[in-house]
mmCIF file of C-alpha atoms (C1' of nucleotides) and ligand atoms in Angstrom:
data_model
loop_
_atom_site.group_PDB
_atom_site.id
_atom_site.type_symbol
_atom_site.label_atom_id
_atom_site.label_comp_id
_atom_site.label_asym_id
_atom_site.label_seq_id
_atom_site.Cartn_x
_atom_site.Cartn_y
_atom_site.Cartn_z
ATOM 1 C CA UNK A 1 -44.356 -116.661 170.673
ATOM 2 C CA UNK A 2 -42.739 -119.875 172.214
ATOM 3 C CA UNK A 3 -40.423 -118.187 174.627
ATOM 4 C CA UNK A 4 -41.306 -120.561 177.521
ATOM 5 C CA UNK A 5 -37.695 -121.447 176.896
ATOM 6 C CA UNK A 6 -36.381 -118.251 178.616
ATOM 7 C CA UNK A 7 -39.252 -118.326 181.222
ATOM 8 C CA UNK A 8 -37.615 -122.384 182.090
ATOM 9 C CA UNK A 9 -34.167 -121.353 181.747
ATOM 10 C CA UNK A 10 -34.676 -118.433 184.706
ATOM 11 C CA UNK A 11 -36.637 -121.058 186.884
ATOM 12 C CA UNK A 12 -33.805 -123.394 186.438
ATOM 13 C CA UNK A 13 -31.367 -120.507 187.109
ATOM 14 C CA UNK A 14 -33.049 -119.936 190.282
ATOM 15 C CA UNK A 15 -32.470 -123.766 190.916
ATOM 16 C CA UNK A 16 -36.368 -124.028 191.040
ATOM 17 C CA UNK A 17 -37.648 -127.449 189.510
ATOM 18 C CA UNK A 18 -39.729 -128.032 186.348
ATOM 19 C CA UNK A 19 -42.477 -130.014 187.161
ATOM 20 C CA UNK A 20 -45.321 -130.371 184.430
ATOM 21 C CA UNK A 21 -47.725 -127.958 186.662
ATOM 22 C CA UNK A 22 -44.726 -125.083 186.119
ATOM 23 C CA UNK A 23 -44.917 -125.631 182.704
ATOM 24 C CA UNK A 24 -48.186 -125.593 181.823
ATOM 25 C CA UNK A 25 -48.833 -122.116 183.748
ATOM 26 C CA UNK A 26 -46.089 -120.415 182.021
ATOM 27 C CA UNK A 27 -47.325 -121.593 178.872
ATOM 28 C CA UNK A 28 -50.827 -120.278 179.586
ATOM 29 C CA UNK A 29 -49.634 -116.897 181.018
ATOM 30 C CA UNK A 30 -47.232 -116.313 177.796
ATOM 31 C CA UNK A 31 -49.336 -117.209 175.114
ATOM 32 C CA UNK A 32 -52.079 -114.870 176.760
ATOM 33 C CA UNK A 33 -51.264 -110.847 176.119
ATOM 34 C CA UNK A 34 -53.637 -110.631 178.831
ATOM 35 C CA UNK A 35 -54.024 -109.289 182.342
ATOM 36 C CA UNK A 36 -55.316 -112.708 184.299
ATOM 37 C CA UNK A 37 -56.536 -112.913 187.697
ATOM 38 C CA UNK A 38 -55.625 -116.601 189.615
ATOM 39 C CA UNK A 39 -58.928 -117.637 188.976
ATOM 40 C CA UNK A 40 -59.050 -117.362 185.030
ATOM 41 C CA UNK A 41 -55.728 -118.162 185.282
ATOM 42 C CA UNK A 42 -56.655 -121.223 187.197
ATOM 43 C CA UNK A 43 -59.634 -122.333 184.576
ATOM 44 C CA UNK A 44 -57.338 -122.041 181.713
ATOM 45 C CA UNK A 45 -54.791 -124.661 183.277
ATOM 46 C CA UNK A 46 -57.572 -126.525 184.449
ATOM 47 C CA UNK A 47 -58.790 -127.057 180.777
ATOM 48 C CA UNK A 48 -55.411 -128.312 180.024
ATOM 49 C CA UNK A 49 -54.342 -130.446 183.211
ATOM 50 C CA UNK A 50 -57.970 -131.634 185.485
ATOM 51 C CA UNK A 51 -56.001 -132.106 188.399
ATOM 52 C CA UNK A 52 -54.420 -128.623 189.062
ATOM 53 C CA UNK A 53 -54.359 -126.862 192.282
ATOM 54 C CA UNK A 54 -55.179 -123.660 192.831
ATOM 55 C CA UNK A 55 -52.636 -123.401 195.593
ATOM 56 C CA UNK A 56 -50.398 -124.604 192.897
ATOM 57 C CA UNK A 57 -51.405 -121.286 190.627
ATOM 58 C CA UNK A 58 -51.054 -119.022 193.192
ATOM 59 C CA UNK A 59 -47.791 -120.355 194.205
ATOM 60 C CA UNK A 60 -46.555 -120.226 190.831
ATOM 61 C CA UNK A 61 -47.353 -116.749 190.189
ATOM 62 C CA UNK A 62 -45.473 -115.608 193.126
ATOM 63 C CA UNK A 63 -42.558 -117.448 192.135
ATOM 64 C CA UNK A 64 -42.727 -116.702 188.495
ATOM 65 C CA UNK A 65 -43.133 -112.726 190.067
ATOM 66 C CA UNK A 66 -40.770 -112.984 192.220
ATOM 67 C CA UNK A 67 -37.907 -114.128 190.002
ATOM 68 C CA UNK A 68 -38.688 -111.210 187.253
ATOM 69 C CA UNK A 69 -41.268 -112.990 184.735
ATOM 70 C CA UNK A 70 -44.420 -111.720 185.716
ATOM 71 C CA UNK A 71 -45.704 -108.526 186.510
ATOM 72 C CA UNK A 72 -48.744 -108.235 189.372
ATOM 73 C CA UNK A 73 -51.212 -105.080 189.047
ATOM 74 C CA UNK A 74 -54.132 -104.085 190.916
ATOM 75 C CA UNK A 75 -56.308 -102.532 188.637
ATOM 76 C CA UNK A 76 -59.107 -101.397 190.878
ATOM 77 C CA UNK A 77 -60.711 -104.508 191.526
ATOM 78 C CA UNK A 78 -60.273 -106.486 194.931
ATOM 79 C CA UNK A 79 -58.193 -108.900 193.585
ATOM 80 C CA UNK A 80 -54.966 -108.761 191.461
ATOM 81 C CA UNK A 81 -54.048 -109.130 187.865
ATOM 82 C CA UNK A 82 -51.187 -110.654 186.286
ATOM 83 C CA UNK A 83 -49.177 -110.052 182.993
ATOM 84 C CA UNK A 84 -45.859 -111.173 181.472
ATOM 85 C CA UNK A 85 -43.077 -109.071 182.197
ATOM 86 C CA UNK A 86 -43.130 -106.736 179.559
ATOM 87 C CA UNK A 87 -39.842 -105.749 177.475
ATOM 88 C CA UNK A 88 -40.645 -101.848 177.903
ATOM 89 C CA UNK A 89 -42.556 -100.951 181.032
ATOM 90 C CA UNK A 90 -46.444 -99.483 180.511
ATOM 91 C CA UNK A 91 -49.017 -98.611 182.537
ATOM 92 C CA UNK A 92 -52.951 -99.039 182.910
ATOM 93 C CA UNK A 93 -55.926 -97.338 182.720
ATOM 94 C CA UNK A 94 -59.425 -98.978 183.970
ATOM 95 C CA UNK A 95 -62.618 -97.899 183.285
ATOM 96 C CA UNK A 96 -64.884 -98.256 186.155
ATOM 97 C CA UNK A 97 -67.514 -98.917 184.520
ATOM 98 C CA UNK A 98 -66.843 -101.661 181.729
ATOM 99 C CA UNK A 99 -63.405 -102.637 183.427
ATOM 100 C CA UNK A 100 -61.706 -102.227 180.191
ATOM 101 C CA UNK A 101 -57.759 -101.912 180.772
ATOM 102 C CA UNK A 102 -56.049 -99.412 178.503
ATOM 103 C CA UNK A 103 -52.337 -100.000 178.845
ATOM 104 C CA UNK A 104 -50.238 -96.601 177.699
ATOM 105 C CA UNK A 105 -46.647 -95.858 177.846
ATOM 106 C CA UNK A 106 -44.866 -93.269 179.853
ATOM 107 C CA UNK A 107 -41.367 -92.582 180.059
ATOM 108 C CA UNK A 108 -41.218 -89.677 181.845
ATOM 109 C CA UNK A 109 -42.690 -91.777 184.997
ATOM 110 C CA UNK A 110 -39.170 -93.391 185.182
ATOM 111 C CA UNK A 111 -37.778 -89.872 185.721
ATOM 112 C CA UNK A 112 -39.494 -89.057 188.420
ATOM 113 C CA UNK A 113 -38.531 -92.410 189.644
ATOM 114 C CA UNK A 114 -35.218 -91.608 189.442
ATOM 115 C CA UNK A 115 -34.933 -87.985 190.778
ATOM 116 C CA UNK A 116 -37.106 -89.508 193.667
ATOM 117 C CA UNK A 117 -34.412 -91.722 194.120
ATOM 118 C CA UNK A 118 -31.269 -89.184 193.350
ATOM 119 C CA UNK A 119 -32.783 -86.846 196.085
ATOM 120 C CA UNK A 120 -33.956 -89.304 198.674
ATOM 121 C CA UNK A 121 -30.891 -91.758 198.433
ATOM 122 C CA UNK A 122 -33.968 -94.593 197.840
ATOM 123 C CA UNK A 123 -33.678 -97.922 195.473
ATOM 124 C CA UNK A 124 -36.826 -98.614 193.933
ATOM 125 C CA UNK A 125 -37.580 -101.365 192.546
ATOM 126 C CA UNK A 126 -41.225 -101.333 191.376
ATOM 127 C CA UNK A 127 -43.018 -98.308 189.945
ATOM 128 C CA UNK A 128 -46.510 -98.569 189.048
ATOM 129 C CA UNK A 129 -48.673 -95.951 187.667
ATOM 130 C CA UNK A 130 -52.657 -96.680 187.542
ATOM 131 C CA UNK A 131 -55.616 -94.695 186.109
ATOM 132 C CA UNK A 132 -59.095 -95.139 186.193
ATOM 133 C CA UNK A 133 -62.332 -93.290 185.471
ATOM 134 C CA UNK A 134 -65.077 -93.649 182.476
ATOM 135 C CA UNK A 135 -63.631 -94.824 179.209
ATOM 136 C CA UNK A 136 -64.671 -93.347 176.064
ATOM 137 C CA UNK A 137 -67.011 -95.953 175.247
ATOM 138 C CA UNK A 138 -68.989 -95.757 178.373
ATOM 139 C CA UNK A 139 -68.863 -91.447 178.608
ATOM 140 C CA UNK A 140 -71.818 -92.024 175.481
ATOM 141 C CA UNK A 141 -73.621 -94.981 176.648
ATOM 142 C CA UNK A 142 -73.510 -94.055 180.132
ATOM 143 C CA UNK A 143 -73.806 -96.876 182.638
ATOM 144 C CA UNK A 144 -73.003 -99.943 180.173
ATOM 145 C CA UNK B 1 -55.781 -77.435 211.639
ATOM 146 C CA UNK B 2 -59.114 -77.031 212.725
ATOM 147 C CA UNK B 3 -61.133 -77.381 209.447
ATOM 148 C CA UNK B 4 -63.596 -80.110 210.641
ATOM 149 C CA UNK B 5 -65.913 -77.132 209.657
ATOM 150 C CA UNK B 6 -65.205 -77.599 206.079
ATOM 151 C CA UNK B 7 -65.410 -81.802 205.873
ATOM 152 C CA UNK B 8 -69.412 -81.431 208.231
ATOM 153 C CA UNK B 9 -70.496 -78.805 205.456
ATOM 154 C CA UNK B 10 -69.238 -81.209 202.520
ATOM 155 C CA UNK B 11 -71.851 -84.291 204.388
ATOM 156 C CA UNK B 12 -74.679 -82.325 204.821
ATOM 157 C CA UNK B 13 -74.343 -80.639 201.550
ATOM 158 C CA UNK B 14 -74.397 -84.159 200.131
ATOM 159 C CA UNK B 15 -77.366 -85.257 202.635
ATOM 160 C CA UNK B 16 -75.988 -86.794 205.260
ATOM 161 C CA UNK B 17 -76.033 -86.519 209.433
ATOM 162 C CA UNK B 18 -73.756 -85.702 211.280
ATOM 163 C CA UNK B 19 -73.520 -88.509 214.074
ATOM 164 C CA UNK B 20 -71.382 -88.754 217.077
ATOM 165 C CA UNK B 21 -69.392 -91.449 215.342
ATOM 166 C CA UNK B 22 -68.671 -89.375 211.995
ATOM 167 C CA UNK B 23 -67.363 -86.301 213.527
ATOM 168 C CA UNK B 24 -65.038 -88.337 215.889
ATOM 169 C CA UNK B 25 -63.375 -90.044 212.741
ATOM 170 C CA UNK B 26 -63.293 -87.143 211.091
ATOM 171 C CA UNK B 27 -61.786 -85.470 214.125
ATOM 172 C CA UNK B 28 -59.293 -88.142 214.068
ATOM 173 C CA UNK B 29 -58.626 -88.259 210.377
ATOM 174 C CA UNK B 30 -58.511 -84.685 210.453
ATOM 175 C CA UNK B 31 -55.864 -84.441 213.259
ATOM 176 C CA UNK B 32 -53.244 -86.974 211.896
ATOM 177 C CA UNK B 33 -51.114 -86.334 208.728
ATOM 178 C CA UNK B 34 -50.683 -89.481 208.591
ATOM 179 C CA UNK B 35 -51.294 -92.907 206.304
ATOM 180 C CA UNK B 36 -53.930 -94.393 208.681
ATOM 181 C CA UNK B 37 -55.667 -98.004 208.034
ATOM 182 C CA UNK B 38 -58.891 -98.849 209.467
ATOM 183 C CA UNK B 39 -57.786 -100.775 212.282
ATOM 184 C CA UNK B 40 -55.270 -98.042 213.808
ATOM 185 C CA UNK B 41 -58.198 -95.454 212.550
ATOM 186 C CA UNK B 42 -60.571 -97.923 214.946
ATOM 187 C CA UNK B 43 -57.997 -98.019 217.907
ATOM 188 C CA UNK B 44 -57.684 -94.042 218.310
ATOM 189 C CA UNK B 45 -61.493 -93.505 217.869
ATOM 190 C CA UNK B 46 -62.064 -96.331 220.600
ATOM 191 C CA UNK B 47 -59.855 -94.172 222.612
ATOM 192 C CA UNK B 48 -62.339 -91.748 222.720
ATOM 193 C CA UNK B 49 -65.809 -93.749 222.069
ATOM 194 C CA UNK B 50 -65.482 -97.126 223.670
ATOM 195 C CA UNK B 51 -68.493 -98.109 221.817
ATOM 196 C CA UNK B 52 -67.787 -97.600 218.058
ATOM 197 C CA UNK B 53 -67.313 -100.383 215.770
ATOM 198 C CA UNK B 54 -65.236 -101.274 213.433
ATOM 199 C CA UNK B 55 -68.134 -101.442 210.665
ATOM 200 C CA UNK B 56 -68.950 -97.658 211.528
ATOM 201 C CA UNK B 57 -65.122 -96.591 211.281
ATOM 202 C CA UNK B 58 -65.344 -98.505 207.150
ATOM 203 C CA UNK B 59 -68.374 -97.087 206.548
ATOM 204 C CA UNK B 60 -67.084 -93.767 207.233
ATOM 205 C CA UNK B 61 -64.432 -94.466 205.106
ATOM 206 C CA UNK B 62 -65.699 -95.153 202.111
ATOM 207 C CA UNK B 63 -68.361 -92.063 202.658
ATOM 208 C CA UNK B 64 -65.711 -89.570 203.117
ATOM 209 C CA UNK B 65 -63.788 -91.121 200.028
ATOM 210 C CA UNK B 66 -66.997 -90.945 198.013
ATOM 211 C CA UNK B 67 -67.296 -87.191 198.901
ATOM 212 C CA UNK B 68 -64.113 -86.769 198.350
ATOM 213 C CA UNK B 69 -62.508 -85.833 201.345
ATOM 214 C CA UNK B 70 -60.059 -88.712 201.918
ATOM 215 C CA UNK B 71 -58.147 -90.704 199.356
ATOM 216 C CA UNK B 72 -57.467 -94.295 200.011
ATOM 217 C CA UNK B 73 -54.023 -95.790 199.192
ATOM 218 C CA UNK B 74 -52.621 -99.251 198.288
ATOM 219 C CA UNK B 75 -49.603 -98.488 199.778
ATOM 220 C CA UNK B 76 -48.135 -102.332 199.211
ATOM 221 C CA UNK B 77 -49.228 -103.942 202.516
ATOM 222 C CA UNK B 78 -52.781 -105.864 201.764
ATOM 223 C CA UNK B 79 -55.043 -103.270 203.354
ATOM 224 C CA UNK B 80 -55.619 -99.901 202.257
ATOM 225 C CA UNK B 81 -54.146 -96.435 204.289
ATOM 226 C CA UNK B 82 -56.555 -93.728 204.082
ATOM 227 C CA UNK B 83 -55.108 -89.634 204.341
ATOM 228 C CA UNK B 84 -57.077 -86.511 204.514
ATOM 229 C CA UNK B 85 -57.083 -85.477 200.411
ATOM 230 C CA UNK B 86 -54.556 -82.846 200.513
ATOM 231 C CA UNK B 87 -54.594 -79.157 198.176
ATOM 232 C CA UNK B 88 -52.065 -80.289 195.678
ATOM 233 C CA UNK B 89 -51.597 -84.064 194.755
ATOM 234 C CA UNK B 90 -48.905 -86.281 195.875
ATOM 235 C CA UNK B 91 -47.507 -89.997 195.164
ATOM 236 C CA UNK B 92 -45.714 -92.584 197.425
ATOM 237 C CA UNK B 93 -42.852 -94.730 198.104
ATOM 238 C CA UNK B 94 -42.590 -97.739 200.077
ATOM 239 C CA UNK B 95 -39.922 -99.244 201.738
ATOM 240 C CA UNK B 96 -40.185 -103.149 201.524
ATOM 241 C CA UNK B 97 -37.953 -103.368 204.647
ATOM 242 C CA UNK B 98 -38.890 -100.902 207.117
ATOM 243 C CA UNK B 99 -42.804 -99.787 205.499
ATOM 244 C CA UNK B 100 -41.816 -95.961 205.833
ATOM 245 C CA UNK B 101 -43.812 -94.106 203.164
ATOM 246 C CA UNK B 102 -41.819 -91.169 201.502
ATOM 247 C CA UNK B 103 -44.224 -88.613 199.724
ATOM 248 C CA UNK B 104 -43.327 -87.407 196.695
ATOM 249 C CA UNK B 105 -45.123 -84.275 194.096
ATOM 250 C CA UNK B 106 -44.729 -84.853 190.567
ATOM 251 C CA UNK B 107 -46.443 -82.429 188.450
ATOM 252 C CA UNK B 108 -45.391 -84.442 185.328
ATOM 253 C CA UNK B 109 -47.716 -87.044 186.114
ATOM 254 C CA UNK B 110 -51.155 -85.183 185.401
ATOM 255 C CA UNK B 111 -49.374 -84.168 182.124
ATOM 256 C CA UNK B 112 -49.799 -88.131 181.431
ATOM 257 C CA UNK B 113 -53.116 -88.505 182.618
ATOM 258 C CA UNK B 114 -54.064 -85.385 180.778
ATOM 259 C CA UNK B 115 -52.427 -86.490 177.368
ATOM 260 C CA UNK B 116 -53.913 -90.027 177.750
ATOM 261 C CA UNK B 117 -57.282 -88.217 178.086
ATOM 262 C CA UNK B 118 -56.662 -86.234 175.350
ATOM 263 C CA UNK B 119 -55.930 -89.329 172.872
ATOM 264 C CA UNK B 120 -58.255 -91.402 173.829
ATOM 265 C CA UNK B 121 -61.124 -90.314 174.948
ATOM 266 C CA UNK B 122 -61.280 -90.829 178.652
ATOM 267 C CA UNK B 123 -62.705 -89.234 181.698
ATOM 268 C CA UNK B 124 -59.870 -89.736 184.517
ATOM 269 C CA UNK B 125 -60.997 -89.444 188.138
ATOM 270 C CA UNK B 126 -57.509 -90.776 189.960
ATOM 271 C CA UNK B 127 -54.042 -90.844 189.124
ATOM 272 C CA UNK B 128 -52.041 -92.944 191.579
ATOM 273 C CA UNK B 129 -48.392 -93.660 191.350
ATOM 274 C CA UNK B 130 -47.223 -95.467 194.175
ATOM 275 C CA UNK B 131 -42.927 -96.800 194.109
ATOM 276 C CA UNK B 132 -41.684 -99.163 196.152
ATOM 277 C CA UNK B 133 -38.383 -100.465 197.159
ATOM 278 C CA UNK B 134 -35.533 -100.056 199.276
ATOM 279 C CA UNK B 135 -34.912 -96.842 201.431
ATOM 280 C CA UNK B 136 -31.562 -94.826 202.506
ATOM 281 C CA UNK B 137 -31.338 -96.112 205.757
ATOM 282 C CA UNK B 138 -32.337 -99.437 205.102
ATOM 283 C CA UNK B 139 -29.504 -99.737 202.371
ATOM 284 C CA UNK B 140 -26.986 -99.764 205.136
ATOM 285 C CA UNK B 141 -28.405 -101.472 208.495
ATOM 286 C CA UNK B 142 -29.649 -104.132 205.740
ATOM 287 C CA UNK B 143 -32.682 -106.170 206.744
ATOM 288 C CA UNK B 144 -33.543 -103.699 209.804
ATOM 289 C "C1'" DA C 1 -31.576 -147.108 185.633
ATOM 290 C "C1'" DT C 2 -32.224 -146.643 190.692
ATOM 291 C "C1'" DT C 3 -31.892 -144.224 194.507
ATOM 292 C "C1'" DG C 4 -33.388 -141.139 198.405
ATOM 293 C "C1'" DA C 5 -33.700 -136.664 200.070
ATOM 294 C "C1'" DA C 6 -35.641 -131.996 199.333
ATOM 295 C "C1'" DA C 7 -38.751 -129.673 196.648
ATOM 296 C "C1'" DA C 8 -44.058 -129.204 195.024
ATOM 297 C "C1'" DT C 9 -48.595 -130.696 195.049
ATOM 298 C "C1'" DG C 10 -53.499 -130.891 196.168
ATOM 299 C "C1'" DA C 11 -56.927 -130.731 199.232
ATOM 300 C "C1'" DG C 12 -59.342 -128.363 202.236
ATOM 301 C "C1'" DA C 13 -58.691 -125.652 206.201
ATOM 302 C "C1'" DA C 14 -57.132 -121.043 207.832
ATOM 303 C "C1'" DT C 15 -56.131 -116.217 207.815
ATOM 304 C "C1'" DC C 16 -57.260 -111.432 207.354
ATOM 305 C "C1'" DA C 17 -59.200 -107.436 205.516
ATOM 306 C "C1'" DT C 18 -63.957 -105.909 204.228
ATOM 307 C "C1'" DT C 19 -68.960 -106.407 203.800
ATOM 308 C "C1'" DC C 20 -73.122 -107.385 205.327
ATOM 309 C "C1'" DT C 21 -77.312 -108.690 208.119
ATOM 310 C "C1'" DC C 22 -80.228 -106.905 210.714
ATOM 311 C "C1'" DA C 23 -82.321 -105.895 214.953
ATOM 312 C "C1'" DG C 24 -82.431 -101.553 217.609
ATOM 313 C "C1'" DG C 25 -80.842 -96.556 217.842
ATOM 314 C "C1'" DT C 26 -80.696 -91.219 216.847
ATOM 315 C "C1'" DG C 27 -80.696 -87.079 213.687
ATOM 316 C "C1'" DG C 28 -83.049 -83.343 212.168
ATOM 317 C "C1'" DG C 29 -86.847 -81.864 209.492
ATOM 318 C "C1'" DA C 30 -91.877 -81.202 209.473
ATOM 319 C "C1'" DT D 1 -92.105 -83.424 219.883
ATOM 320 C "C1'" DC D 2 -92.433 -86.794 216.380
ATOM 321 C "C1'" DC D 3 -91.983 -89.755 213.052
ATOM 322 C "C1'" DC D 4 -89.048 -92.402 210.335
ATOM 323 C "C1'" DA D 5 -85.451 -92.912 206.684
ATOM 324 C "C1'" DC D 6 -80.750 -93.067 208.142
ATOM 325 C "C1'" DC D 7 -77.137 -95.109 211.145
ATOM 326 C "C1'" DT D 8 -75.069 -98.068 214.214
ATOM 327 C "C1'" DG D 9 -73.077 -102.420 216.451
ATOM 328 C "C1'" DA D 10 -72.472 -107.006 216.781
ATOM 329 C "C1'" DG D 11 -70.986 -110.684 214.819
ATOM 330 C "C1'" DA D 12 -71.813 -113.760 210.798
ATOM 331 C "C1'" DA D 13 -70.237 -113.504 205.648
ATOM 332 C "C1'" DT D 14 -67.657 -113.111 202.224
ATOM 333 C "C1'" DG D 15 -63.469 -113.686 198.826
ATOM 334 C "C1'" DA D 16 -59.123 -113.383 197.747
ATOM 335 C "C1'" DT D 17 -54.921 -115.666 199.331
ATOM 336 C "C1'" DT D 18 -51.957 -118.448 202.212
ATOM 337 C "C1'" DC D 19 -51.212 -122.168 205.203
ATOM 338 C "C1'" DT D 20 -51.107 -127.242 206.397
ATOM 339 C "C1'" DC D 21 -49.721 -131.779 205.666
ATOM 340 C "C1'" DA D 22 -49.680 -136.092 203.501
ATOM 341 C "C1'" DT D 23 -48.679 -137.734 199.382
ATOM 342 C "C1'" DT D 24 -45.947 -136.935 195.162
ATOM 343 C "C1'" DT D 25 -42.389 -135.961 192.157
ATOM 344 C "C1'" DT D 26 -37.714 -134.106 190.848
ATOM 345 C "C1'" DC D 27 -33.330 -134.418 189.407
ATOM 346 C "C1'" DA D 28 -28.936 -134.751 191.304
ATOM 347 C "C1'" DA D 29 -26.032 -138.502 192.654
ATOM 348 C "C1'" DT D 30 -25.182 -143.784 192.341
HETATM 349 MN MN1 MN E 201 -50.451 -104.296 181.119
HETATM 350 MN MN1 MN E 202 -49.778 -89.551 201.297
HETATM 351 ZN ZN1 ZN E 203 -65.733 -98.252 179.593
HETATM 352 ZN ZN1 ZN E 204 -36.642 -98.766 204.770
#
DNA sequence: ATTGAAAATGAGAATCATTCTCAGGTGGGA
DNA sequence: TCCCACCTGAGAATGATTCTCATTTTCAAT
């Protein structure tokens, strides 16, 4: 659970400084196993440190993404959501009605990427599979 | 090539009016077999009709998307790209260096969606698979 | 422990794609 | 032809993210 050390070491290994703000953001991000957007993360972080700035949240997210510790997802919304990079990759379904996000694994997808890479001589660094539609719950209640 | 009729009929079938602006946008969109962003489409449309407004381009794109004639893609950029809905689905790879887009088919992906739908009772309406990385060309030239 | 240069921060301005507002224009059924 | 609900153009507004810059803070070297 408290694997902050790994994050911190990674940051230092890349030559980045360990600030109070970064420590806090890392803690919140790793505690939460959700898909947070910048604003939500900002609110949670403020609950601990009133003085932190939104720009710092964005800067830290982009830094963590750069070193591979977090992933950025476009879950259908106009803004981004972030989550700690999982050990095994997974993908997302979002319900257009209630916004619920369902995660799922799909090993086939990496094969697709691998075959394409081989055929076209590409170096694929990111694979995003995103489904959307109507979740089981919303198909009954209709316009929940 | 000139399948505008299908587009026009679809629009009318949905009760939308056929305006000069919509006809023109449809023509440009269907002629181009590229992934146009709103601004580029706007420029091309202006070349034929100086008076058209950007808002109309956006409104028409969203309308065409709604009736299923065009697809919107997030190809890694901060803005959207649009293309005529293809007969058979395909997906995209974008080179982070030069921006080149490579299309590819991957029937397996629909199976993944089908299995998930069955397992979770979902109704999937959109499937987006997006890869990014470095294209063959850029791997040599490096920072093209 | 002290120092100093480089890196990071907070506040708010700036950016940029997209949407909205609203007054005037127009398609197409009657 | 007439009418009016639907469209349009222009520009303001929005909202997420990035940038600017003056002020801290980190941390490696004293
Ligand atoms: Mn996830
Ligand atoms: Mn395409
Ligand atoms: Zn739902
Ligand atoms: Zn390239």
